[in-house]
Coordinates of C-alpha atoms and ligand atoms in Angstrom, one line a residue:
X1 CA 0.0 0.0 0.0
X2 CA 1.6 3.2 -1.1
X3 CA -0.6 5.4 1.1
X4 CA 1.6 6.1 4.1
X5 CA -0.9 7.1 6.7
X6 CA 1.6 6.5 9.4
X7 CA 3.8 9.2 7.9
X8 CA 1.1 11.9 7.9
X9 CA 2.6 15.2 8.7
X10 CA 2.6 16.8 12.1
X11 CA 0.4 19.5 10.6
X12 CA -2.2 16.9 9.7
X13 CA -2.3 15.6 13.3
X14 CA -2.5 19.1 14.6
X15 CA -5.4 19.8 12.4
X16 CA -7.2 16.7 13.6
X17 CA -6.7 17.7 17.2
X18 CA -8.0 21.2 16.6
X19 CA -11.1 19.8 14.9
X20 CA -11.7 17.2 17.7
X21 CA -11.6 20.0 20.3
X22 CA -14.0 22.0 18.1
X23 CA -16.5 19.2 17.9
X24 CA -16.1 18.7 21.6
X25 CA -17.4 15.8 23.7
X26 CA -18.4 13.1 21.2
X27 CA -20.6 11.4 20.7
X28 CA -23.6 13.7 21.1
X29 CA -26.7 13.6 18.9
X30 CA -26.0 14.4 15.3
X31 CA -28.0 17.6 15.2
X32 CA -26.7 18.9 18.5
X33 CA -23.1 18.3 17.3
X34 CA -23.8 20.1 14.0
X35 CA -25.5 23.0 15.7
X36 CA -22.3 23.4 17.8
X37 CA -20.3 24.0 14.7
X38 CA -23.0 26.2 13.2
X39 CA -23.2 28.5 16.2
X40 CA -19.6 29.5 15.8
X41 CA -19.3 30.0 12.1
X42 CA -20.6 31.0 8.7
X43 CA -21.8 27.5 7.9
X44 CA -25.4 26.9 7.6
X45 CA -27.5 23.9 8.7
X46 CA -30.8 22.8 7.3
X47 CA -32.7 20.2 9.4
X48 CA -36.1 18.5 8.8
X49 CA -37.8 21.1 10.9
X50 CA -36.5 24.0 8.7
X51 CA -38.8 25.6 6.1
X52 CA -35.9 25.2 3.6
X53 CA -35.6 21.5 4.1
X54 CA -37.9 20.3 1.3
X55 CA -36.3 22.5 -1.4
X56 CA -32.8 22.0 -0.1
X57 CA -32.8 18.2 0.1
X58 CA -33.8 17.7 -3.6
X59 CA -31.1 17.8 -6.2
X60 CA -31.4 18.1 -10.0
X61 CA -33.8 15.1 -10.2
X62 CA -37.0 15.5 -8.3
X63 CA -37.9 11.9 -8.9
X64 CA -35.7 11.1 -5.9
X65 CA -37.3 11.9 -2.6
X66 CA -34.6 11.0 -0.1
X67 CA -34.9 12.5 3.4
X68 CA -31.4 13.3 4.8
X69 CA -30.9 13.7 8.6
X70 CA -29.6 17.2 7.9
X71 CA -27.9 19.2 5.1
X72 CA -24.8 21.0 6.3
X73 CA -23.3 23.8 4.2
X74 CA -19.7 24.2 5.6
X75 CA -17.8 27.5 5.1
X76 CA -14.4 25.9 5.5
X77 CA -12.6 22.6 5.3
X78 CA -12.3 22.6 9.1
X79 CA -16.0 22.9 9.5
X80 CA -16.6 20.2 6.9
X81 CA -14.2 18.0 8.9
X82 CA -16.1 18.7 12.1
X83 CA -19.4 17.8 10.4
X84 CA -17.9 14.5 9.1
X85 CA -16.7 13.7 12.7
X86 CA -20.3 14.4 14.0
X87 CA -21.7 12.0 11.4
X88 CA -19.1 9.3 12.1
X89 CA -19.6 9.5 15.8
X90 CA -23.3 9.0 15.3
X91 CA -23.0 6.2 12.7
X92 CA -24.6 8.4 10.0
X93 CA -23.5 8.1 6.4
X94 CA -22.0 11.2 4.8
X95 CA -23.0 12.2 1.2
X96 CA -21.0 15.0 -0.4
X97 CA -22.9 17.3 -2.7
X98 CA -21.5 19.7 -5.3
X99 CA -24.0 20.3 -8.1
X100 CA -26.6 17.8 -7.1
X101 CA -26.8 16.2 -10.6
X102 CA -26.3 12.5 -9.6
X103 CA -28.5 10.4 -11.9
X104 CA -29.5 8.3 -8.8
X105 CA -29.8 11.1 -6.3
X106 CA -26.7 9.9 -4.5
X107 CA -25.7 13.3 -3.3
X108 CA -28.8 13.2 -1.1
X109 CA -27.6 9.9 0.2
X110 CA -29.4 7.6 -2.2
X111 CA -31.6 6.6 0.7
X112 CA -33.1 8.2 3.9
X113 CA -31.0 9.2 6.9
X114 CA -27.6 10.5 5.6
X115 CA -25.8 13.7 6.4
X116 CA -25.5 15.7 3.2
X117 CA -22.5 18.0 3.1
X118 CA -23.3 20.6 0.5
X119 CA -20.3 22.4 -1.0
X120 CA -22.1 25.5 -2.4
X121 CA -19.9 27.8 -0.3
X122 CA -16.8 26.4 -2.0
X123 CA -16.7 28.8 -4.9
X124 CA -13.1 29.9 -4.8
X125 CA -11.4 30.6 -8.1
X126 CA -7.9 31.7 -9.2
X127 CA -5.8 31.3 -12.2
X128 CA -2.0 31.0 -12.3
X129 CA -1.4 32.3 -15.8
X130 CA 2.3 31.4 -15.7
X131 CA 1.5 27.7 -15.5
X132 CA -2.1 27.7 -16.8
X133 CA -3.4 26.2 -13.6
X134 CA -6.9 27.0 -12.3
X135 CA -7.8 26.5 -8.7
X136 CA -11.6 25.9 -8.4
X137 CA -13.9 25.2 -5.5
X138 CA -15.8 21.9 -5.7
X139 CA -19.2 23.6 -5.4
X140 CA -18.6 25.7 -8.6
X141 CA -21.1 25.0 -11.4
X142 CA -19.8 24.4 -14.9
X143 CA -21.4 27.6 -16.2
X144 CA -19.7 29.7 -13.6
X145 CA -16.4 27.9 -14.3
X146 CA -16.8 28.8 -18.0
X147 CA -17.4 32.4 -17.1
X148 CA -14.6 32.8 -14.6
X149 CA -12.1 31.2 -16.9
X150 CA -13.2 33.4 -19.8
X151 CA -13.1 36.6 -17.7
X152 CA -9.6 35.8 -16.3
X153 CA -7.8 35.8 -19.7
X154 CA -9.9 33.6 -22.0
X155 CA -9.1 30.2 -20.7
X156 CA -11.0 26.9 -20.6
X157 CA -10.9 23.6 -18.7
X158 CA -12.3 20.5 -20.4
X159 CA -15.9 20.0 -19.0
X160 CA -19.4 19.1 -20.2
X161 CA -21.8 21.7 -21.6
X162 CA -24.6 21.6 -19.0
X163 CA -24.1 24.8 -16.9
X164 CA -25.7 23.6 -13.7
X165 CA -23.6 20.4 -13.2
X166 CA -21.1 20.7 -10.4
X167 CA -17.4 20.6 -10.9
X168 CA -17.1 18.2 -7.9
X169 CA -19.1 15.2 -9.0
X170 CA -18.3 15.8 -12.7
X171 CA -14.5 15.8 -12.2
X172 CA -14.5 12.8 -9.8
X173 CA -16.4 10.6 -12.2
X174 CA -14.9 11.7 -15.6
X175 CA -16.3 14.8 -17.3
X176 CA -16.6 14.7 -21.1
X177 CA -17.3 17.9 -23.1
X178 CA -16.5 19.4 -26.4
X179 CA -12.8 19.6 -25.9
X180 CA -12.6 16.1 -24.5
X181 CA -11.1 14.6 -27.6
X182 CA -8.5 17.4 -27.7
X183 CA -7.6 17.7 -24.1
X184 CA -9.1 14.7 -22.3
X185 CA -11.7 14.4 -19.6
X186 CA -11.9 16.8 -16.6
X187 CA -10.6 14.0 -14.4
X188 CA -7.5 13.6 -16.6
X189 CA -6.7 17.3 -16.2
X190 CA -6.9 17.4 -12.3
X191 CA -3.4 18.0 -11.0
X192 CA -4.1 17.9 -7.3
X193 CA -7.0 18.1 -4.9
X194 CA -7.8 19.0 -1.3
X195 CA -9.7 16.3 0.5
X196 CA -11.2 16.0 3.9
X197 CA -11.0 12.4 5.1
X198 CA -13.4 10.4 7.3
X199 CA -11.2 10.9 10.3
X200 CA -11.3 14.7 9.9
X201 CA -7.8 15.2 8.5
X202 CA -7.3 17.5 5.5
X203 CA -5.0 16.2 2.8
X204 CA -3.5 17.4 -0.4
X205 CA -3.9 14.6 -2.9
X206 CA -1.6 14.6 -5.9
X207 CA 0.8 12.2 -7.7
X208 CA 3.5 13.2 -5.1
X209 CA 1.3 13.1 -2.0
X210 CA -1.1 10.1 -1.8
X211 CA -0.6 8.7 -5.3
X212 CA -3.0 5.8 -4.8
X213 CA -5.8 8.0 -3.6
X214 CA -5.0 10.4 -6.5
X215 CA -5.5 7.5 -8.9
X216 CA -8.7 6.4 -7.3
X217 CA -10.4 9.8 -6.9
X218 CA -10.0 10.4 -10.7
X219 CA -12.7 8.2 -12.0
X220 CA -14.1 6.5 -8.9
X221 CA -14.1 9.5 -6.5
X222 CA -17.7 10.5 -6.3
X223 CA -18.9 10.0 -2.7
X224 CA -16.7 7.0 -1.8
X225 CA -13.4 8.1 -0.3
X226 CA -13.7 11.5 1.2
X227 CA -15.0 15.1 0.6
X228 CA -13.0 16.9 -2.1
X229 CA -13.2 20.7 -1.6
X230 CA -10.9 22.1 -4.2
X231 CA -9.3 21.1 -7.5
X232 CA -6.2 22.4 -9.2
X233 CA -6.8 21.8 -12.9
X234 CA -4.8 22.2 -16.1
X235 CA -6.3 25.1 -18.0
X236 CA -5.9 25.9 -21.7
X237 CA -6.0 29.1 -23.7
X238 CA -9.3 29.1 -25.7
X239 CA -9.1 28.4 -29.4
X240 CA -10.4 31.1 -31.8
X241 CA -12.7 31.0 -33.5
X242 CA -15.0 28.1 -32.5
X243 CA -17.7 26.8 -34.9
X244 CA -20.8 24.7 -34.1
X245 CA -23.2 23.2 -36.5
X246 CA -26.4 21.2 -36.1
X247 CA -27.2 18.9 -39.0
X248 CA -30.8 17.6 -38.9
X249 CA -32.0 14.4 -40.5
X250 CA -35.3 12.5 -40.6
X251 CA -35.5 9.4 -38.2
X252 CA -35.5 7.0 -41.2
X253 CA -31.7 7.8 -41.7
X254 CA -30.8 6.5 -38.3
X255 CA -28.9 3.4 -39.5
X256 CA -26.8 5.5 -42.0
X257 CA -26.1 8.3 -39.4
X258 CA -25.1 5.8 -36.7
X259 CA -22.8 4.0 -39.2
X260 CA -21.2 7.4 -40.3
X261 CA -20.8 8.4 -36.6
X262 CA -19.0 5.2 -35.7
X263 CA -16.8 4.8 -38.9
X264 CA -15.9 8.4 -39.4
X265 CA -15.7 9.1 -35.7
X266 CA -12.9 6.7 -35.4
X267 CA -10.7 8.7 -37.8
X268 CA -12.0 12.2 -37.2
X269 CA -9.6 15.0 -36.2
X270 CA -9.4 15.7 -32.4
X271 CA -10.4 19.3 -33.0
X272 CA -13.9 17.9 -33.8
X273 CA -16.4 16.8 -31.2
X274 CA -19.7 15.2 -32.1
X275 CA -23.0 14.5 -30.2
X276 CA -25.9 12.8 -31.7
X277 CA -29.4 13.5 -30.4
X278 CA -32.2 11.1 -31.6
X279 CA -35.9 11.2 -30.7
X280 CA -39.1 10.1 -32.4
X281 CA -39.1 13.0 -34.9
X282 CA -35.6 13.9 -35.7
X283 CA -31.9 13.2 -35.6
X284 CA -29.5 16.1 -34.8
X285 CA -25.8 15.8 -35.2
X286 CA -24.1 18.6 -33.3
X287 CA -20.5 19.1 -34.2
X288 CA -18.2 21.6 -32.5
X289 CA -14.9 22.4 -34.2
X290 CA -12.0 24.3 -32.7
X291 CA -11.5 26.5 -35.7
X292 CA -13.3 28.3 -38.5
X293 CA -16.4 27.2 -40.4
X294 CA -14.3 26.8 -43.6
X295 CA -12.0 24.4 -41.7
X296 CA -14.9 22.6 -40.1
X297 CA -16.5 21.9 -43.5
X298 CA -13.6 19.7 -44.4
X299 CA -13.9 17.8 -41.1
X300 CA -17.6 17.1 -41.4
X301 CA -17.9 16.4 -45.2
X302 CA -16.8 12.7 -44.7
X303 CA -19.7 12.2 -42.3
X304 CA -22.2 13.6 -44.8
X305 CA -20.8 11.6 -47.7
X306 CA -21.0 8.5 -45.6
X307 CA -24.7 9.2 -44.8
X308 CA -25.2 9.6 -48.5
X309 CA -27.6 12.5 -48.2
X310 CA -27.5 16.2 -47.2
X311 CA -29.3 17.1 -44.0
X312 CA -32.6 18.8 -44.4
X313 CA -31.6 21.6 -42.1
X314 CA -28.1 23.0 -41.3
X315 CA -27.3 25.7 -38.7
X316 CA -23.7 27.0 -38.5
X317 CA -22.5 29.5 -35.9
X318 CA -18.9 30.7 -35.9
X319 CA -17.8 32.9 -32.9
X320 CA -15.8 32.9 -29.7
X321 CA -15.5 30.0 -27.3
X322 CA -17.6 31.9 -24.8
X323 CA -20.4 32.5 -27.3
X324 CA -20.5 28.8 -27.9
X325 CA -20.6 28.1 -24.2
X326 CA -23.4 30.6 -23.8
X327 CA -25.4 28.9 -26.5
X328 CA -25.1 25.6 -24.7
X329 CA -26.3 27.4 -21.6
X330 CA -29.2 28.9 -23.3
X331 CA -30.4 25.5 -24.4
X332 CA -30.6 24.5 -20.8
X333 CA -32.2 27.7 -19.5
X334 CA -32.6 31.4 -20.2
X335 CA -29.1 32.7 -19.8
X336 CA -25.8 31.1 -18.9
X337 CA -26.0 32.6 -15.4
X338 CA -29.6 31.4 -14.9
X339 CA -28.8 28.0 -16.3
X340 CA -25.8 27.7 -14.0
X341 CA -27.9 28.2 -10.9
X342 CA -30.1 25.3 -12.2
X343 CA -33.1 25.7 -9.9
X344 CA -35.6 24.1 -12.3
X345 CA -37.5 20.9 -11.4
X346 CA -36.9 17.8 -13.5
X347 CA -38.2 14.2 -13.3
X348 CA -35.7 12.0 -15.1
X349 CA -34.4 8.5 -15.5
X350 CA -31.1 8.1 -17.4
X351 CA -29.0 5.1 -18.1
X352 CA -25.9 4.5 -20.3
X353 CA -23.8 2.0 -22.2
X354 CA -20.3 2.4 -23.7
X355 CA -19.6 1.0 -27.2
X356 CA -16.3 0.2 -28.8
X357 CA -17.6 -0.4 -32.3
X358 CA -20.5 0.1 -34.8
X359 CA -23.9 -0.9 -33.4
X360 CA -25.4 -4.1 -34.9
X361 CA -28.6 -4.0 -37.0
X362 CA -30.5 -5.5 -34.1
X363 CA -29.3 -2.8 -31.8
X364 CA -30.4 -0.1 -34.3
X365 CA -33.8 -1.9 -34.6
X366 CA -34.3 -1.8 -30.8
X367 CA -33.5 1.9 -30.6
X368 CA -36.1 2.6 -33.4
X369 CA -38.7 0.4 -31.7
X370 CA -38.4 2.2 -28.3
X371 CA -38.2 5.7 -29.7
X372 CA -41.3 5.2 -31.8
X373 CA -43.2 3.7 -28.8
X374 CA -42.9 6.2 -26.0
X375 CA -45.3 6.1 -23.1
X376 CA -48.6 7.9 -23.7
X377 CA -48.0 10.3 -20.8
X378 CA -46.4 13.7 -21.4
X379 CA -42.8 12.7 -21.8
X380 CA -39.6 13.5 -23.6
X381 CA -37.7 10.3 -24.5
X382 CA -34.5 10.3 -26.5
X383 CA -31.0 8.9 -26.8
X384 CA -27.8 11.0 -26.7
X385 CA -24.6 9.7 -28.2
X386 CA -21.2 11.3 -27.5
X387 CA -18.1 10.6 -29.5
X388 CA -15.1 9.6 -27.2
X389 CA -11.5 8.9 -28.2
X390 CA -8.6 11.1 -28.9
X391 CA -6.8 12.5 -25.8
X392 CA -9.2 10.6 -23.6
X393 CA -7.3 7.4 -24.5
X394 CA -3.9 9.0 -23.7
X395 CA -4.2 10.4 -20.2
X396 CA -1.0 12.0 -18.8
X397 CA -1.4 10.2 -15.5
X398 CA -3.0 6.8 -14.9
X399 CA -6.5 7.0 -13.3
X400 CA -9.4 4.9 -12.2
X401 CA -11.1 5.8 -15.5
X402 CA -8.5 3.9 -17.6
X403 CA -10.5 0.7 -18.1
X404 CA -12.6 2.7 -20.5
X405 CA -9.7 3.5 -22.8
X406 CA -10.6 2.8 -26.5
X407 CA -14.3 3.4 -26.0
X408 CA -15.8 4.8 -29.3
X409 CA -19.0 6.4 -28.0
X410 CA -21.4 6.4 -25.1
X411 CA -25.2 6.2 -25.4
X412 CA -27.5 7.8 -22.9
X413 CA -31.1 6.5 -22.7
X414 CA -33.1 9.4 -21.2
X415 CA -36.7 10.0 -20.4
X416 CA -38.1 13.1 -18.7
X417 CA -41.7 13.5 -17.4
X418 CA -43.8 16.3 -16.0
X419 CA -45.3 16.3 -12.5
X420 CA -48.6 17.5 -11.2
X421 CA -48.9 21.0 -9.8
X422 CA -47.5 21.9 -7.4
X423 CA -44.3 19.8 -8.2
X424 CA -44.3 16.7 -6.0
X425 CA -40.9 15.2 -5.0
X426 CA -40.8 11.5 -5.8
X427 CA -43.5 11.7 -8.4
X428 CA -43.1 8.6 -10.6
X429 CA -44.4 8.0 -14.2
X430 CA -44.6 4.2 -14.0
X431 CA -44.9 3.8 -17.8
X432 CA -41.7 6.0 -18.2
X433 CA -39.8 3.9 -15.7
X434 CA -40.8 0.7 -17.5
X435 CA -40.0 2.1 -20.9
X436 CA -36.5 3.1 -19.7
X437 CA -35.8 -0.2 -17.9
X438 CA -37.1 -2.4 -20.8
X439 CA -35.3 -0.4 -23.4
X440 CA -31.9 -0.7 -21.7
X441 CA -32.4 -4.3 -20.7
X442 CA -33.1 -5.2 -24.4
X443 CA -30.0 -3.2 -25.5
X444 CA -27.9 -5.1 -22.8
X445 CA -29.2 -8.4 -24.0
X446 CA -27.8 -7.9 -27.5
X447 CA -24.7 -5.9 -26.5
X448 CA -22.3 -6.0 -29.4
X449 CA -19.2 -4.4 -28.0
X450 CA -17.8 -7.4 -26.0
X451 CA -18.8 -10.0 -23.5
X452 CA -18.9 -7.5 -20.6
X453 CA -21.2 -4.5 -20.3
X454 CA -19.4 -1.2 -19.9
X455 CA -21.1 2.0 -18.8
X456 CA -20.1 5.5 -17.7
X457 CA -19.9 6.0 -13.9
X458 CA -21.0 9.6 -14.2
X459 CA -24.3 8.3 -15.5
X460 CA -24.5 6.0 -12.5
X461 CA -27.5 3.6 -12.5
X462 CA -28.8 1.5 -9.6
X463 CA -30.1 -1.3 -11.9
X464 CA -26.9 -1.7 -13.9
X465 CA -26.1 -5.5 -13.9
X466 CA -22.6 -6.1 -12.4
X467 CA -22.3 -2.4 -12.0
X468 CA -18.8 -2.3 -10.5
X469 CA -17.4 -4.3 -13.4
X470 CA -19.3 -2.0 -15.9
X471 CA -17.9 1.2 -14.3
X472 CA -14.4 0.2 -13.0
X473 CA -13.5 -3.0 -14.9
X474 CA -10.9 -5.1 -13.1
X475 CA -9.8 -2.2 -10.9
X476 CA -12.4 -2.9 -8.1
X477 CA -10.0 -4.8 -5.8
X478 CA -7.5 -2.0 -5.8
X479 CA -10.2 0.6 -5.2
X480 CA -11.5 -1.5 -2.2
X481 CA -8.0 -1.5 -0.7
X482 CA -7.7 2.2 -1.0
X483 CA -11.2 2.6 0.5
X484 CA -10.1 0.6 3.5
X485 CA -7.0 2.7 4.0
X486 CA -8.8 6.0 3.9
X487 CA -12.3 5.3 5.2
X488 CA -12.1 2.0 7.2
X489 CA -15.4 2.7 8.9
X490 CA -17.3 3.3 5.7
X491 CA -18.4 6.8 6.7
X492 CA -18.7 7.8 3.0
X493 CA -21.4 5.4 1.7
X494 CA -24.3 5.3 -0.6
X495 CA -26.0 2.4 -2.4
X496 CA -23.2 2.1 -5.0
X497 CA -20.2 3.4 -3.2
X498 CA -16.9 1.4 -3.4
X499 CA -17.3 -1.3 -0.7
X500 CA -14.7 -2.2 1.9
X501 CA -12.8 -5.3 1.1
Ligands
LIG1 C1 -28.5 17.6 -17.1 C2 -27.2 16.8 -17.0 C3 -26.2 17.0 -17.9 C4 -25.0 16.3 -17.8 N1 -24.0 16.5 -18.8 C5 -22.9 15.9 -18.7 C6 -21.8 16.0 -19.7 O1 -22.0 16.8 -20.6 N2 -20.7 15.3 -19.6 C7 -20.5 14.5 -18.5 O2 -19.4 13.9 -18.5 N3 -21.4 14.3 -17.6 C8 -22.6 14.9 -17.7 N4 -23.6 14.7 -16.7 C9 -23.3 13.8 -15.6 C10 -22.6 14.5 -14.5 O3 -21.2 14.7 -14.8 C11 -22.7 13.6 -13.2 O4 -24.0 13.5 -12.9 C12 -21.9 14.3 -12.1 O5 -21.7 13.3 -11.1 C13 -22.6 15.4 -11.5 O6 -21.8 16.1 -10.6 P1 -22.5 17.1 -9.5 O7 -21.5 17.6 -8.6 O8 -23.5 18.0 -10.2 O9 -23.4 16.0 -8.8 P2 -23.6 15.6 -7.3 O10 -25.0 14.9 -7.3 O11 -23.4 16.7 -6.3 O12 -22.5 14.4 -7.1 C14 -22.5 13.2 -7.8 C15 -21.8 12.2 -7.0 O13 -20.5 12.6 -6.6 C16 -20.4 12.7 -5.2 N5 -19.7 14.0 -4.9 C17 -20.2 15.2 -5.3 N6 -19.3 16.2 -5.0 C18 -18.3 15.6 -4.3 C19 -17.1 16.0 -3.7 N7 -16.8 17.3 -3.7 N8 -16.3 15.2 -3.1 C20 -16.6 13.8 -3.1 N9 -17.7 13.3 -3.7 C21 -18.5 14.2 -4.3 C22 -21.8 12.7 -4.7 O14 -21.9 12.3 -3.3 C23 -22.5 11.8 -5.7 O15 -22.3 10.5 -5.3 C24 -24.8 15.4 -16.8 C25 -25.8 15.2 -15.8 C26 -27.0 15.9 -15.9 C27 -28.0 15.7 -14.9

């Protein structure tokens, strides 16, 4: 075991002692213990008796109706550490929350009775322009990260396009966006982190300090090992110009579009990213190119030739990186700022599979069948396919994401439904849940990309068969050993957290 906990610095022990004295006589009841911290600080505490409890406990997906014991918003690492010790002393599970976008509601604990530690006060940002390193608080939303990086000298970090997703969960589970093929995932670009461990100690986690934990956090870090409060991330100067285009086809071209996506995607330039959106009525291929429209045309022509037909609608936009980011934000809300706050209510079920090659005809047939047979309720069902590859397969440091090297694309199977008025947490559309489960089960049963199912851990799914294998491949034994060394009492736990050996 490379983690040398016995050699932790004197500073680290001193911090633990200060925190222990801060928490005072343990164990006391959880709420009393948390109130003790709250009374001396800028932290805030939301308990079941608080009027804010019902809005504060729900994340992005209102389908999940978990009832945490409390939601604590620490203002510093020391206060977060105190809260973790309160939970540990009372045998309460800790669930970190950054942006609240977990597909299974795991940042609310994934079940009743956890202590949610919400990092929304961790919004720190700075940019070292000599070394192009951004320091970002874990509670920062992607939209705010885009804005701060742009305003501090026109930089970017590789992240997804949805502005309300949190840097914390996103970076610890992967993080693919439009520069992923050029610069890798967010997780690959993390240079070091600050993490509060289950025993209340505060660590710098980097290749030089805690290399095993550094490996594990980047790919398997969401909610299993400790609370990450800050990331130091490789930043890049933005390319100029940036061009986006949406090519729209009729649904009957699905086989040809999927074939072009897989075949041309394998050889496409890394300056090009591609996402395919397919619903009952249309197919949209959204390309983003790190260059001009004229340059982009040469990169997308092979896709159109392969499809054998021009799209019936084409929308090009050439502009700055930030204009492109703003457009993505506008699709998710009114402005990038409003979309970054992300206070809308959604009811959603999402699942995923990774593919290493072209889909079989049977798989295309199953997709057609389910998209043409959506539930009768008011729903929005679709699939979203992201092209992977490029730098994602050549990370500069090994990480717990590496079993997915060589993946060609991911498919997300998504369905949203509306709720009665007023919005009701936990409201289920049974037909939608069945549609989603049946669709993915059928796709899994004819999976063409190998004998073992593979899926994206950032689209975590409770029903995924052999989920640890699908997310982490053969790396689970190593992850479990690291879990034991850093959280031997399993304080950080949720239904799919890395288990103790
Ligand atoms: C609308 C939408 C769009 C998305 N778009 C993309 C995309 O373009 N690309 C992509 O790769 N993914 C995308 N995702 C998936 C997203 O990356 C994951 O859901 C991610 O885990 C969300 O991070 P979060 O901080 O918002 O979520 P949270 O719900 O806060 O956290 C997710 C998990 O990580 C844990 N966690 C959160 N913060 C910390 C922390 N600081 N320390 C330790 N553990 C922590 C939580 O306990 C939970 O288990 C999208 C998701 C949604 C809902």
